[in-house]
PDB file of C-alpha atoms in Angstrom:
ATOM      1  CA  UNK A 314     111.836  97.898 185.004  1.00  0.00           C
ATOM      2  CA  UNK A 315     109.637  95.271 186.670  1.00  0.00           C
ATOM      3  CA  UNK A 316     109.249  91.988 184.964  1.00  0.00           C
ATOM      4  CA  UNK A 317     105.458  92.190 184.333  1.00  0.00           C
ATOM      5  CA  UNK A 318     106.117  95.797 182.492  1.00  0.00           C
ATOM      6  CA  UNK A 319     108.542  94.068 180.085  1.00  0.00           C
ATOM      7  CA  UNK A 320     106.135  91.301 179.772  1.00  0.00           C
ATOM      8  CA  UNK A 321     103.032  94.101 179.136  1.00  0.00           C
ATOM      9  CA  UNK A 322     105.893  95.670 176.578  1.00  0.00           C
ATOM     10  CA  UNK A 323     106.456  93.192 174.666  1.00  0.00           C
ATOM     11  CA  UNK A 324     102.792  91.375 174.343  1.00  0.00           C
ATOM     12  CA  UNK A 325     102.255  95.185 173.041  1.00  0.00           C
ATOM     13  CA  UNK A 326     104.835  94.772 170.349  1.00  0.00           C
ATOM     14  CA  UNK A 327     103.882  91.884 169.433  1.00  0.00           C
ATOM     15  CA  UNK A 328      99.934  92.928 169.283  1.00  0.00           C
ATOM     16  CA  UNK A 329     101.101  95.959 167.176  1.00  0.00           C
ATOM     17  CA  UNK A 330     103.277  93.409 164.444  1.00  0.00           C
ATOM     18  CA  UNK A 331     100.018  91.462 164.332  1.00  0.00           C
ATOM     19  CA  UNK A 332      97.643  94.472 163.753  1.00  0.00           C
ATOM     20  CA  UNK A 333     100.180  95.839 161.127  1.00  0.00           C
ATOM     21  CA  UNK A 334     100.492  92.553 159.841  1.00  0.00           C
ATOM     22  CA  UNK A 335      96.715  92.334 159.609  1.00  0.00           C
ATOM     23  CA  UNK A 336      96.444  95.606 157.697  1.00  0.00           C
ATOM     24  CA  UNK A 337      99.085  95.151 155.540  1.00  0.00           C
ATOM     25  CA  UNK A 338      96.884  92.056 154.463  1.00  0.00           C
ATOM     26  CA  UNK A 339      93.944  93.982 154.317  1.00  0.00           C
ATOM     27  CA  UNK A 340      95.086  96.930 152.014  1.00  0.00           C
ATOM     28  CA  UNK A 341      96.375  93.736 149.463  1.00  0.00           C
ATOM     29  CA  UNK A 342      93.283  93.089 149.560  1.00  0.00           C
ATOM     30  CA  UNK A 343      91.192  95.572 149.269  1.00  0.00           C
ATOM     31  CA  UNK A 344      93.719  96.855 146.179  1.00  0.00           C
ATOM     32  CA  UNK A 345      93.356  93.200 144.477  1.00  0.00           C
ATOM     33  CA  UNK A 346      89.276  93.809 144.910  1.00  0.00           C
ATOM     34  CA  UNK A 347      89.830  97.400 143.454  1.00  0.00           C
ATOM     35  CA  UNK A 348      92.026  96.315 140.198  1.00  0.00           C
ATOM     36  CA  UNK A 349      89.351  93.455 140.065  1.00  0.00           C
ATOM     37  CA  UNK A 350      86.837  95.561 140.088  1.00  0.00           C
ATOM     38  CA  UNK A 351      88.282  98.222 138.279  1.00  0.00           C
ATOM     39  CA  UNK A 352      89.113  95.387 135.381  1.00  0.00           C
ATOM     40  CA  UNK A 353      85.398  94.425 135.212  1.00  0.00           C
ATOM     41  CA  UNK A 354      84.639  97.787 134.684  1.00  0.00           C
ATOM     42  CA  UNK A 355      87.012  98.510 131.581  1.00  0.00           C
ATOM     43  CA  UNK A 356      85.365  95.551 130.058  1.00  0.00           C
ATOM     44  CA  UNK A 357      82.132  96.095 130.661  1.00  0.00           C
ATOM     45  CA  UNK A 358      82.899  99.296 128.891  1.00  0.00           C
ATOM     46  CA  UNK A 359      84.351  97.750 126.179  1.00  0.00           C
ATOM     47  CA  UNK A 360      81.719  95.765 125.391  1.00  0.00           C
ATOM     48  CA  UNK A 361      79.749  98.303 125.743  1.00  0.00           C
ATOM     49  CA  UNK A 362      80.985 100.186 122.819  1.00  0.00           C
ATOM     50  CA  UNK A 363      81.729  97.484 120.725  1.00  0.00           C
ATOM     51  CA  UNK A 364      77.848  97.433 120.550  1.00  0.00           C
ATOM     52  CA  UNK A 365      77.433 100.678 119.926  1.00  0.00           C
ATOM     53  CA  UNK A 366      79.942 100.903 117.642  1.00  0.00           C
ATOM     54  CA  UNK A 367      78.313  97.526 115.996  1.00  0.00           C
ATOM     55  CA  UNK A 368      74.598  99.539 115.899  1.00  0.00           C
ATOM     56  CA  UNK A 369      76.301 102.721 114.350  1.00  0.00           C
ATOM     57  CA  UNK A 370      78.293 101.096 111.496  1.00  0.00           C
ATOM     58  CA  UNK A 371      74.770  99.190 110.791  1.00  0.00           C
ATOM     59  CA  UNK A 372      72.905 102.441 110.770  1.00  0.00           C
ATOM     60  CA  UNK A 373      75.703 104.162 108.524  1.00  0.00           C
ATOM     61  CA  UNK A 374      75.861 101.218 105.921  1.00  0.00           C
ATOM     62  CA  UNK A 375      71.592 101.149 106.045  1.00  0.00           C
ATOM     63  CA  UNK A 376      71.697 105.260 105.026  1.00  0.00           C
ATOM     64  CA  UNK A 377      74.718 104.981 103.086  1.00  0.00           C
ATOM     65  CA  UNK A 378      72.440 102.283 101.019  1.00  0.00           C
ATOM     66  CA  UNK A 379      69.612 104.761 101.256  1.00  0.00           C
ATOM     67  CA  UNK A 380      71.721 107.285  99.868  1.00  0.00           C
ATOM     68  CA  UNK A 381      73.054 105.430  96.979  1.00  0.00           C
ATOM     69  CA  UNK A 382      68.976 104.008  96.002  1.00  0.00           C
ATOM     70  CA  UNK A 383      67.944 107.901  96.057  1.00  0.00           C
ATOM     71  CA  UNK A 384      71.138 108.983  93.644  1.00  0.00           C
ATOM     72  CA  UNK A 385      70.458 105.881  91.161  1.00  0.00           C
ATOM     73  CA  UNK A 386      66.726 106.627  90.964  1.00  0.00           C
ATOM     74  CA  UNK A 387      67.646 110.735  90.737  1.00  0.00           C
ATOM     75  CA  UNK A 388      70.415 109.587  87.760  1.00  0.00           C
ATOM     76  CA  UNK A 389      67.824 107.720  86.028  1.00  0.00           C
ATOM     77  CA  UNK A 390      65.507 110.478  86.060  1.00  0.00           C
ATOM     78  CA  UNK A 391      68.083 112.848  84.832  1.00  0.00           C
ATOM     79  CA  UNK A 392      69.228 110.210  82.330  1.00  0.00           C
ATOM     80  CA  UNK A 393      65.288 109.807  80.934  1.00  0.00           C
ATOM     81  CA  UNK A 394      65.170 113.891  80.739  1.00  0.00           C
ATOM     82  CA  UNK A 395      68.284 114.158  79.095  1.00  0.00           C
ATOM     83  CA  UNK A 396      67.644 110.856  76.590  1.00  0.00           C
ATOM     84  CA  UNK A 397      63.996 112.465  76.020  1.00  0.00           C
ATOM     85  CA  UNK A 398      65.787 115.913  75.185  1.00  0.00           C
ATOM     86  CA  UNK A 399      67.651 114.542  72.513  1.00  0.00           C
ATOM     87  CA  UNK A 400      65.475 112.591  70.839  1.00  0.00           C
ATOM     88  CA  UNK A 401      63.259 115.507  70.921  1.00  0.00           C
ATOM     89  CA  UNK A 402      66.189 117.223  69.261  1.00  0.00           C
ATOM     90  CA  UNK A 403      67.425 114.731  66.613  1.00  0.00           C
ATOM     91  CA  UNK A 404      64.604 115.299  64.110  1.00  0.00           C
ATOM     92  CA  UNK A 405      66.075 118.795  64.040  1.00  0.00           C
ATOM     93  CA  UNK A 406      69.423 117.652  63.789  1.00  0.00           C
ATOM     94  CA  UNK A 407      68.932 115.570  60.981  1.00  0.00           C
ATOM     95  CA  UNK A 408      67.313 118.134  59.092  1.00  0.00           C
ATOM     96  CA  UNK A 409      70.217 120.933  59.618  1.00  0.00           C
ATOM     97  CA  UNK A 410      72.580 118.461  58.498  1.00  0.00           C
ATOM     98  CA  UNK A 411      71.006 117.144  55.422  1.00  0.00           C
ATOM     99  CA  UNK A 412      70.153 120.792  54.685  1.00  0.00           C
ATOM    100  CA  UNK A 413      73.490 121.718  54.859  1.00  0.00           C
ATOM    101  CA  UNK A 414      75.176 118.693  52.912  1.00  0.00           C
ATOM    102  CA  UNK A 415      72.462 119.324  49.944  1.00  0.00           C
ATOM    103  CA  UNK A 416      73.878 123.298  50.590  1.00  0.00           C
ATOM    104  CA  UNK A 417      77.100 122.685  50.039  1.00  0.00           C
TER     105      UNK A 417
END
């Protein structure tokens, strides 16, 4: 082998260390950009539902609230009926039982 094809050989060899050494650089990079990236994204997410999650519970506790105004006011109605039943009733009441202790 000639001494200029050794020479061509081996600036080839060492072209070829450089480009893999160049590549090898390049996919650590392009990962560290991608877990980077990949990190933003999870957090954005996060965030994301933490706000949702922040505008849901405030909705629930607003109707639970809701809820609970509509069953007081639907109590006291009942409770009026029911008081106004047996006061309507007590006149009555009294009567049967004062009939029946004079009775006895």
């Amino acid at each position: 082998m000639s001494l200029e094809a050794m020479k061509d050989i081996s600036e080839a060899e060492e072209k070829a260390k450089t480009i893999r050494a160049e590549a090898a650089a390049d996919v650590k990079r392009m990962l560290a950009e991608a877990e980077a990236a990949g990190k933003a994204a999870v957090a954005a997410a996060e965030k994301k539902a933490a706000g949702e999650l922040a505008t849901l519970s405030k909705k629930a506790d607003e109707k639970a609230v809701e809820s609970a105004k509509t069953l007081a006011s639907e109590n006291g109605e009942v409770k009026d009926r029911l008081r106004a039943q047996a006061e309507a009733n007590m006149d009555r009441a009294v009567s049967l039982i004062v009939e029946r202790i004079v009775n006895s």
